[in-house]
Amino acid sequence: MNSSPLTFPAGFLWGAATAAYQIEGAAHEGGRGESIWDVFCRVPGAVADAHNGDVACDHYHRSAQDVGLMRDLNLAAYRFSISWARCMPDGVTPNPEGIAFYSRLVDQLLAAGITPWITLYHWDLPQALEDKGGWAARETAERFADYAAVMHEALGDRVRIWTTLNEPWVSAFLGYAAGIHAPGRQDPAAALAAVHHLLLGHGLAVRALRRQDPEATLGITLNLTVADPADPGRDGDLDAARRVDGQSNRMFLDPLFRGEYPADVLADVAHLGMAEVVRPGDLDIISQPLDLLGVNYYHGDAFTKDPAPHPGPAGGAPASPLVAADGVRQVPRGLPVTGMGWEIQPEGLRRLLNRLQREYTGPAGVPIYITENGAAFEDVPDADGFVDDQARLAFFDQHLRAVHESLADGVDVRGYFAWSLLDNFEWAFGYHQRFGLVRVDYETQRRIPKASGLWYSRVAASNALPAAGG
C-alpha cells in the first residue's frame, strides 16, 4: 500500500460551489423579480412539502459571514451563480440594487483572497422571459447575451473567470420535457428547441464577453455521465447506452467542440422538429473557442432497451423522457448509493475525464475543471450540531483519487469544486437532501462545518490527499 500523500499539481484550484436560488433567499427584496423557480414552487406537488427558496440559507444577508467561512475552510475559489431575476427583474432592464449585491460579494471574496468564479445561469430564468416562450424561444438566447454584457460591465474589472451556463441538459430536458424542474413543461419538441437556444445563448454570450474583454477566461459547465450497456452482449443495451450518451453528453459536447450535432442523435429525434430551429451560422456561434470546460459529475448508470429480463430489479428514472419514450431504462448494478439513490461510481469519473481529453478537450487545448462533485446522505447532527459524515468524506476521497489517477493519465484537470459549500434548497427535493460541507440549521441559520468540510479544508491547504487509509 502506498503510504505517501497524493500531491496535486502546483496551482491546482480548490473550491466549493453554490447556486443563487438555492442559497440566497431575499426573494422579495432589493427589486428582485420572479424567476421560473419562484413560480414553479407554488405548483402543488412540484417541490417536497411545498418548500421554496424564499429564505433558503439567507446568504443575501449573510454573505460576509459565508465568505469568512470559505476563508476558514482554505478555499481558494468560490463558484457561485448570479440571479438574472435579481439583476434584471424583467429579463431586460438592469436593477442597480440587485447588481450591487454581487459587486459587494465579489469585493468580499477578493478581500479574503478567494477567486470569484461566476456562473451566469443556474436554472433561474426570469419568469417574464418564460412568459414569452422561455428557452424554447430564440429571443431568450439574445436576451441572455445582453444580460451577460450587463454583468460584465458591472463586475468585469474584478472578475476574470466567467462560465455561461450550468447544466443545460437539466434546464432543457428536466424543465421542458420531464416537467419535474421549472418551468414544469412536458413538451419534447420544446425541450430540443431549448437545447439549441441554450447553446446559442452560450455562444452569443461568449461573443459579447470577448468583445468587452478579450482577456477574460470563458467557459461552460456541463453535467456529464458515463452510460454503460447493462449487458454489452445485447444489441438493445448497446443502443440504450448510445442513446443516453448521445442526449446527455454528445448533444452538448459535439456542437461546442466540433460545430455540429451528432448525426445519430439528430436521427433519433428527427420527428420532433429540432432541425427547424437551427439556423445557418448558429453552430459557428456555438462552437467559438473556450478557455475551460466545467464538468459536473455525480454518477454513471447502466441502461437497457432489451425486453429480456436482467438480473436484479428494474432501475429508476431514465436519463431523459426522450430516451424513456424509446424504451430505455436504468438497471441497478448493486453499487453503493447516496441518499438520492444515485450509484457511487468514482471510476466512472476517471473514464469520463480520459474520454473528454481524448475526444474533445485535448485536441482543442481546453483545460478541465471539476465544477461539481458531491453527495447527499442522511446527516445526523450531535447535540452541538456537528455532523460526522464519514460517508460523504469517503465519497470526496474516492472521487479525488479518481481525479488524481486521471492527472497521472495525462488529463489536463486544473481544479475541483465540491458541491456544495452549504446545505441548501435542493430543487424538487426541497431541504430534505443535504450536500453541504457545512451544515445549515435552517431554523437558526447557524453554520457548522461537518467532518467532510474539515477534511476538505485540510486537503485544500496541503494540496494533497492523505495516504490511503490515512
Coordinates of C-alpha atoms in Angstrom, one line a residue:
M1 CA 0.0 0.0 0.0
N2 CA 1.3 3.5 -0.9
S3 CA 1.9 5.3 2.4
S4 CA 2.7 8.7 0.7
P5 CA 0.2 11.5 0.3
L6 CA -1.1 12.1 -3.3
T7 CA 0.0 15.6 -4.2
F8 CA -1.8 17.6 -6.9
P9 CA 0.0 19.9 -9.4
A10 CA 1.1 23.3 -8.1
G11 CA -1.7 25.8 -8.6
F12 CA -4.5 23.2 -8.6
L13 CA -7.6 25.2 -7.7
W14 CA -9.6 24.1 -4.7
G15 CA -13.1 25.5 -4.2
A16 CA -16.7 24.9 -3.4
A17 CA -19.8 25.8 -5.4
T18 CA -23.4 27.1 -4.8
A19 CA -26.3 28.5 -6.9
A20 CA -28.2 31.7 -6.3
Y21 CA -31.8 30.3 -5.9
Q22 CA -30.5 27.5 -3.6
I23 CA -28.9 29.8 -1.0
E24 CA -29.7 33.5 -1.3
G25 CA -33.2 33.9 -0.1
A26 CA -34.4 37.5 0.0
A27 CA -36.8 36.5 -2.8
H28 CA -38.8 39.7 -2.5
E29 CA -36.1 42.2 -1.6
G30 CA -33.9 44.6 -3.5
G31 CA -36.1 44.8 -6.5
R32 CA -35.7 41.2 -7.4
G33 CA -38.2 39.8 -9.9
E34 CA -39.7 36.4 -10.0
S35 CA -37.8 33.5 -11.6
I36 CA -39.3 30.4 -13.0
W37 CA -38.4 28.6 -9.8
D38 CA -40.4 31.0 -7.7
V39 CA -43.5 30.2 -9.8
F40 CA -42.8 26.5 -10.1
C41 CA -42.5 26.2 -6.3
R42 CA -46.1 27.4 -6.0
V43 CA -47.4 24.5 -8.1
P44 CA -49.0 21.9 -5.8
G45 CA -46.8 18.8 -5.5
A46 CA -43.9 20.3 -7.6
V47 CA -41.5 20.5 -4.6
A48 CA -41.2 18.4 -1.5
D49 CA -43.5 19.7 1.2
A50 CA -44.2 22.9 -0.8
H51 CA -40.8 24.3 0.1
N52 CA -39.3 27.2 -1.9
G53 CA -36.2 29.4 -1.9
D54 CA -37.7 32.5 -0.3
V55 CA -35.3 32.3 2.6
A56 CA -33.1 29.3 1.8
C57 CA -29.7 29.9 3.6
D58 CA -30.3 33.7 3.8
H59 CA -27.0 34.2 2.0
Y60 CA -28.2 37.6 0.7
H61 CA -27.9 38.9 4.3
R62 CA -25.1 36.7 5.4
S63 CA -22.6 36.9 2.5
A64 CA -19.8 38.4 4.7
Q65 CA -20.2 35.6 7.2
D66 CA -20.2 33.0 4.5
V67 CA -17.1 34.4 2.8
G68 CA -15.3 34.2 6.2
L69 CA -16.4 30.6 6.4
M70 CA -14.9 29.9 3.0
R71 CA -11.6 31.5 4.1
D72 CA -11.6 29.4 7.3
L73 CA -12.0 26.3 5.1
N74 CA -9.0 27.3 3.0
L75 CA -11.0 27.6 -0.2
A76 CA -9.0 29.3 -3.0
A77 CA -12.1 29.8 -5.2
Y78 CA -15.8 30.2 -4.9
R79 CA -18.1 29.2 -7.8
F80 CA -21.5 31.0 -7.5
S81 CA -24.3 31.9 -9.8
I82 CA -25.9 35.2 -10.4
S83 CA -29.7 35.5 -10.3
W84 CA -30.7 37.0 -13.6
A85 CA -34.1 37.9 -12.0
R86 CA -32.3 39.8 -9.2
C87 CA -30.2 41.8 -11.6
M88 CA -32.7 42.3 -14.4
P89 CA -36.2 41.6 -13.0
D90 CA -37.9 41.6 -16.3
G91 CA -35.0 39.9 -18.0
V92 CA -34.1 43.1 -19.8
T93 CA -33.9 46.1 -17.5
P94 CA -30.9 46.4 -15.1
N95 CA -31.7 46.6 -11.4
P96 CA -28.8 48.6 -9.8
E97 CA -29.7 47.3 -6.3
G98 CA -29.5 43.7 -7.4
I99 CA -26.3 44.2 -9.3
A100 CA -24.8 45.9 -6.2
F101 CA -25.3 42.7 -4.1
Y102 CA -22.9 40.8 -6.4
S103 CA -20.5 43.7 -6.5
R104 CA -20.3 43.6 -2.7
L105 CA -19.9 39.8 -2.8
V106 CA -17.0 40.0 -5.3
D107 CA -15.3 42.6 -3.1
Q108 CA -15.7 40.4 0.0
L109 CA -14.2 37.4 -1.8
L110 CA -11.2 39.3 -3.2
A111 CA -10.6 40.8 0.3
A112 CA -10.4 37.3 1.6
G113 CA -8.0 36.1 -1.1
I114 CA -10.7 34.0 -2.8
T115 CA -11.1 33.9 -6.6
P116 CA -14.7 34.6 -7.7
W117 CA -15.9 32.2 -10.3
I118 CA -19.2 33.3 -11.8
T119 CA -21.9 31.2 -13.4
L120 CA -24.3 33.5 -15.3
Y121 CA -27.2 31.0 -15.4
H122 CA -28.0 28.2 -13.0
W123 CA -31.6 27.4 -14.0
D124 CA -33.5 30.5 -12.6
L125 CA -34.8 32.2 -15.8
P126 CA -36.8 35.4 -15.1
Q127 CA -40.4 34.5 -15.3
A128 CA -41.1 37.4 -17.6
L129 CA -38.9 35.7 -20.3
E130 CA -40.6 32.4 -19.7
D131 CA -43.9 34.1 -20.4
K132 CA -42.5 35.0 -23.8
G133 CA -41.6 31.4 -24.6
G134 CA -38.6 30.8 -22.3
W135 CA -35.6 28.8 -23.7
A136 CA -37.9 27.3 -26.3
A137 CA -37.9 30.8 -27.9
R138 CA -34.8 32.1 -29.8
E139 CA -35.2 35.6 -28.3
T140 CA -34.2 34.3 -24.9
A141 CA -30.8 33.4 -26.3
E142 CA -30.4 37.0 -27.4
R143 CA -31.5 38.4 -24.1
F144 CA -29.0 36.1 -22.3
A145 CA -26.2 37.7 -24.3
D146 CA -27.4 41.2 -23.3
Y147 CA -27.6 40.1 -19.6
A148 CA -24.0 38.7 -19.8
A149 CA -22.8 42.0 -21.1
V150 CA -24.5 44.0 -18.4
M151 CA -23.0 41.8 -15.7
H152 CA -19.5 42.0 -17.2
E153 CA -19.8 45.8 -17.4
A154 CA -20.5 45.8 -13.6
L155 CA -18.1 43.1 -12.4
G156 CA -15.6 42.5 -15.2
D157 CA -12.9 44.8 -13.7
R158 CA -12.6 42.3 -10.8
V159 CA -13.9 39.0 -12.1
R160 CA -11.7 37.1 -14.6
I161 CA -13.5 33.8 -14.9
W162 CA -17.0 33.6 -16.4
T163 CA -19.0 30.5 -17.2
T164 CA -22.2 30.9 -19.2
L165 CA -24.5 28.0 -18.3
N166 CA -24.7 25.4 -15.6
E167 CA -26.0 22.0 -16.9
P168 CA -28.1 23.0 -19.9
W169 CA -29.2 19.4 -20.1
V170 CA -31.1 19.8 -16.9
S171 CA -32.7 23.1 -18.0
A172 CA -33.8 21.7 -21.3
F173 CA -34.8 18.1 -20.5
L174 CA -36.0 18.2 -16.9
G175 CA -37.6 21.7 -17.3
Y176 CA -39.2 21.4 -20.7
A177 CA -39.7 17.7 -21.3
A178 CA -40.0 15.9 -18.0
G179 CA -41.7 18.8 -16.2
I180 CA -40.0 17.9 -12.9
H181 CA -38.0 21.1 -12.8
A182 CA -39.0 24.7 -13.6
P183 CA -40.8 25.7 -15.7
G184 CA -42.6 22.4 -15.5
R185 CA -43.4 21.9 -19.2
Q186 CA -43.8 18.5 -20.8
D187 CA -43.1 19.1 -24.4
P188 CA -40.2 17.2 -26.0
A189 CA -40.1 19.4 -29.1
A190 CA -39.8 22.5 -26.8
A191 CA -37.0 20.7 -24.9
L192 CA -35.0 20.2 -28.1
A193 CA -35.6 23.8 -29.0
A194 CA -34.4 24.8 -25.6
V195 CA -31.2 22.7 -26.0
H196 CA -30.3 24.7 -29.1
H197 CA -31.3 28.1 -27.7
L198 CA -29.3 27.4 -24.5
L199 CA -26.2 26.6 -26.6
L200 CA -26.9 29.5 -28.9
G201 CA -27.2 31.8 -25.8
H202 CA -23.9 30.5 -24.6
G203 CA -22.3 31.3 -27.9
L204 CA -23.8 34.8 -28.1
A205 CA -22.7 35.5 -24.6
V206 CA -19.2 34.3 -25.2
R207 CA -19.1 36.6 -28.3
A208 CA -20.4 39.6 -26.2
L209 CA -17.9 39.0 -23.4
R210 CA -15.0 38.6 -25.8
R211 CA -15.9 42.0 -27.4
Q212 CA -15.8 43.6 -23.9
D213 CA -12.8 41.7 -22.6
P214 CA -10.6 39.7 -24.9
E215 CA -8.5 38.5 -21.9
A216 CA -11.4 37.1 -19.9
T217 CA -11.4 33.4 -19.1
L218 CA -14.7 32.0 -20.5
G219 CA -16.3 28.5 -20.4
I220 CA -19.4 26.5 -19.8
T221 CA -20.3 23.8 -17.3
L222 CA -21.9 20.5 -18.4
N223 CA -23.3 17.6 -16.3
L224 CA -21.8 14.6 -18.0
T225 CA -22.2 10.9 -17.3
V226 CA -20.8 7.5 -18.1
A227 CA -23.6 5.5 -19.9
D228 CA -22.8 1.8 -19.9
P229 CA -24.9 -1.0 -21.5
A230 CA -26.3 -3.2 -18.8
D231 CA -25.2 -6.2 -20.9
P232 CA -22.6 -5.4 -23.6
G233 CA -23.7 -8.6 -25.4
R234 CA -27.2 -7.3 -26.0
D235 CA -27.8 -5.1 -29.0
G236 CA -30.7 -3.4 -27.2
D237 CA -28.5 -2.4 -24.3
L238 CA -25.7 -1.1 -26.6
D239 CA -28.3 1.0 -28.3
A240 CA -29.7 2.2 -25.0
A241 CA -26.2 3.4 -23.9
R242 CA -25.7 5.1 -27.2
R243 CA -28.9 7.0 -26.9
V244 CA -28.2 8.1 -23.4
D245 CA -24.6 9.1 -24.2
G246 CA -25.9 10.9 -27.3
Q247 CA -28.5 13.0 -25.5
S248 CA -26.6 13.5 -22.2
N249 CA -23.1 14.0 -23.5
R250 CA -22.5 14.3 -27.2
M251 CA -25.6 16.5 -27.8
F252 CA -23.7 19.3 -26.0
L253 CA -20.0 18.4 -26.5
D254 CA -20.2 18.0 -30.3
P255 CA -21.7 21.4 -31.1
L256 CA -19.4 23.1 -28.6
F257 CA -16.1 21.4 -29.8
R258 CA -16.9 20.2 -33.3
G259 CA -19.5 22.7 -34.5
E260 CA -22.2 20.0 -35.3
Y261 CA -24.8 18.0 -33.6
P262 CA -24.2 14.2 -33.6
A263 CA -25.9 12.7 -36.6
D264 CA -27.2 9.7 -34.8
V265 CA -28.9 11.9 -32.2
L266 CA -30.5 14.1 -34.8
A267 CA -31.8 10.9 -36.5
D268 CA -33.3 9.7 -33.1
V269 CA -35.2 13.0 -32.6
A270 CA -35.9 13.9 -36.2
H271 CA -39.7 13.6 -35.6
L272 CA -39.5 16.4 -33.0
G273 CA -38.5 19.3 -35.3
M274 CA -35.1 20.2 -34.0
A275 CA -33.8 20.9 -37.5
E276 CA -36.3 23.7 -37.8
V277 CA -34.8 25.8 -35.0
V278 CA -31.2 25.6 -36.2
R279 CA -30.4 28.4 -38.5
P280 CA -27.4 28.9 -40.8
G281 CA -24.4 30.2 -38.8
D282 CA -25.8 29.1 -35.4
L283 CA -23.2 26.3 -34.9
D284 CA -20.4 28.7 -35.7
I285 CA -21.6 30.9 -32.9
I286 CA -21.9 27.9 -30.5
S287 CA -18.5 26.5 -31.3
Q288 CA -16.4 29.5 -30.5
P289 CA -13.2 28.6 -28.7
L290 CA -13.4 28.0 -24.9
D291 CA -10.9 28.7 -22.2
L292 CA -12.2 26.0 -19.9
L293 CA -14.7 23.2 -19.7
G294 CA -16.5 22.7 -16.3
V295 CA -17.6 19.1 -15.6
N296 CA -20.2 18.2 -13.1
Y297 CA -20.1 14.5 -12.2
Y298 CA -22.2 12.6 -9.7
H299 CA -22.6 9.1 -11.1
G300 CA -22.9 6.9 -14.1
D301 CA -25.5 4.4 -14.9
A302 CA -26.2 1.2 -16.8
F303 CA -29.0 1.1 -19.3
T304 CA -31.2 -1.4 -21.2
K305 CA -33.6 -1.4 -24.1
D306 CA -33.8 -5.2 -24.4
P307 CA -37.2 -6.7 -23.4
A308 CA -35.5 -9.7 -22.0
P309 CA -35.1 -9.6 -18.2
H310 CA -31.9 -8.6 -16.5
P311 CA -30.7 -9.8 -13.1
G312 CA -31.9 -7.6 -10.3
P313 CA -34.8 -5.2 -10.1
A314 CA -35.7 -2.6 -12.8
G315 CA -34.0 0.7 -12.2
G316 CA -35.1 4.2 -11.6
A317 CA -35.7 7.1 -13.9
P318 CA -34.0 7.1 -17.3
A319 CA -31.6 9.8 -18.4
S320 CA -34.4 11.8 -20.1
P321 CA -38.0 11.4 -21.1
L322 CA -37.0 11.3 -24.7
V323 CA -34.9 8.2 -24.3
A324 CA -37.6 6.8 -22.0
A325 CA -40.0 7.1 -24.9
D326 CA -37.6 4.8 -26.8
G327 CA -37.9 2.2 -24.1
V328 CA -34.6 2.9 -22.4
R329 CA -34.4 2.3 -18.6
Q330 CA -31.7 2.2 -16.0
V331 CA -30.6 -1.1 -14.5
P332 CA -29.0 -1.0 -11.0
R333 CA -25.7 -2.7 -10.7
G334 CA -25.5 -3.3 -6.9
L335 CA -23.2 -0.4 -6.3
P336 CA -23.5 1.6 -3.0
V337 CA -25.8 4.5 -3.4
T338 CA -26.2 8.0 -1.9
G339 CA -29.2 9.4 -0.2
M340 CA -30.6 10.4 -3.6
G341 CA -30.3 6.8 -4.7
W342 CA -27.5 7.6 -7.1
E343 CA -24.9 4.9 -7.6
I344 CA -21.4 5.8 -6.3
Q345 CA -19.0 5.2 -9.2
P346 CA -15.7 7.1 -8.8
E347 CA -14.0 5.0 -11.5
G348 CA -16.6 6.5 -13.9
L349 CA -15.1 9.9 -13.3
R350 CA -11.7 8.7 -14.4
R351 CA -13.2 7.2 -17.5
L352 CA -15.1 10.3 -18.3
L353 CA -12.1 12.6 -17.9
N354 CA -9.9 10.4 -20.0
R355 CA -12.6 10.3 -22.7
L356 CA -13.0 14.1 -22.7
Q357 CA -9.3 14.6 -23.0
R358 CA -9.0 12.1 -25.8
E359 CA -12.1 13.2 -27.9
Y360 CA -12.8 16.8 -27.1
T361 CA -10.7 19.0 -24.7
G362 CA -7.3 17.6 -25.5
P363 CA -7.3 18.3 -29.3
A364 CA -8.8 21.7 -28.5
G365 CA -6.3 22.5 -25.8
V366 CA -9.0 23.3 -23.3
P367 CA -8.4 22.6 -19.6
I368 CA -11.0 20.8 -17.4
Y369 CA -12.2 21.8 -14.0
I370 CA -14.5 19.6 -11.9
T371 CA -17.1 22.2 -11.1
E372 CA -19.4 20.0 -9.1
N373 CA -19.0 16.7 -7.3
G374 CA -20.6 15.6 -4.1
A375 CA -23.2 13.5 -2.4
A376 CA -26.3 13.7 -0.2
F377 CA -26.6 11.5 2.8
E378 CA -28.8 11.3 5.8
D379 CA -26.9 13.6 8.1
V380 CA -27.4 13.1 11.9
P381 CA -26.1 16.1 13.9
D382 CA -24.9 15.6 17.5
A383 CA -26.1 17.7 20.4
D384 CA -23.8 20.5 19.3
G385 CA -25.0 20.4 15.7
F386 CA -21.8 18.7 14.4
V387 CA -22.2 16.1 11.6
D388 CA -19.6 13.3 11.5
D389 CA -20.4 12.5 7.8
Q390 CA -17.9 9.8 7.1
A391 CA -19.8 8.5 4.0
R392 CA -19.6 11.9 2.4
L393 CA -15.9 12.3 3.3
A394 CA -15.3 8.9 1.7
F395 CA -17.2 10.0 -1.4
F396 CA -14.9 13.0 -1.8
D397 CA -11.8 11.0 -1.1
Q398 CA -12.7 8.3 -3.7
H399 CA -13.5 10.8 -6.4
L400 CA -10.5 12.9 -5.8
R401 CA -8.3 9.8 -6.1
A402 CA -10.0 9.2 -9.5
V403 CA -9.1 12.8 -10.5
H404 CA -5.5 12.2 -9.4
E405 CA -5.4 9.0 -11.5
S406 CA -6.7 11.0 -14.5
L407 CA -3.9 13.5 -13.9
A408 CA -1.4 10.7 -14.0
D409 CA -3.0 9.5 -17.2
G410 CA -2.2 13.0 -18.7
V411 CA -5.6 14.7 -18.4
D412 CA -5.4 18.4 -18.0
V413 CA -7.5 18.9 -14.9
R414 CA -6.8 22.1 -13.1
G415 CA -9.3 22.4 -10.2
Y416 CA -12.0 20.8 -8.2
F417 CA -15.1 22.4 -6.6
A418 CA -17.0 20.4 -4.0
W419 CA -20.8 20.5 -4.2
S420 CA -21.8 22.2 -2.1
L421 CA -20.4 24.7 0.3
L422 CA -23.7 24.8 2.3
D423 CA -26.7 22.6 2.8
N424 CA -29.4 24.3 0.7
F425 CA -32.6 24.2 -1.3
E426 CA -32.2 21.1 -3.5
W427 CA -34.8 21.9 -6.1
A428 CA -37.7 19.4 -6.3
F429 CA -36.3 17.7 -3.1
G430 CA -36.7 20.9 -1.1
Y431 CA -34.5 20.9 2.0
H432 CA -34.6 17.2 2.6
Q433 CA -31.4 16.3 0.7
R434 CA -28.2 17.8 2.2
F435 CA -25.0 18.1 0.2
G436 CA -23.1 20.7 2.2
L437 CA -19.6 20.7 3.5
V438 CA -21.2 22.9 6.1
R439 CA -24.4 22.0 7.9
V440 CA -27.1 24.7 8.0
D441 CA -29.6 24.7 10.8
Y442 CA -32.5 26.2 8.8
E443 CA -34.3 27.4 11.9
T444 CA -31.4 29.5 13.3
Q445 CA -29.3 29.8 10.1
R446 CA -26.3 28.6 12.1
R447 CA -23.4 27.2 10.0
I448 CA -21.5 24.2 11.4
P449 CA -18.6 22.7 9.3
K450 CA -19.1 18.9 9.0
A451 CA -16.3 16.3 9.3
S452 CA -16.2 16.3 5.5
G453 CA -15.7 20.1 5.4
L454 CA -12.9 20.0 7.9
W455 CA -11.2 17.1 6.0
Y456 CA -11.6 19.0 2.7
S457 CA -10.1 22.1 4.3
R458 CA -7.0 20.1 5.1
V459 CA -6.8 18.7 1.6
A460 CA -7.1 22.2 0.1
A461 CA -4.5 23.6 2.4
S462 CA -2.0 20.8 1.7
N463 CA -2.8 20.4 -2.0
A464 CA -2.7 16.7 -1.3
L465 CA -4.8 13.7 -0.4
P466 CA -3.8 11.8 2.7
A467 CA -2.1 8.4 2.2
A468 CA -4.5 5.5 1.6
G469 CA -6.1 4.7 4.9
G470 CA -4.9 8.0 6.4

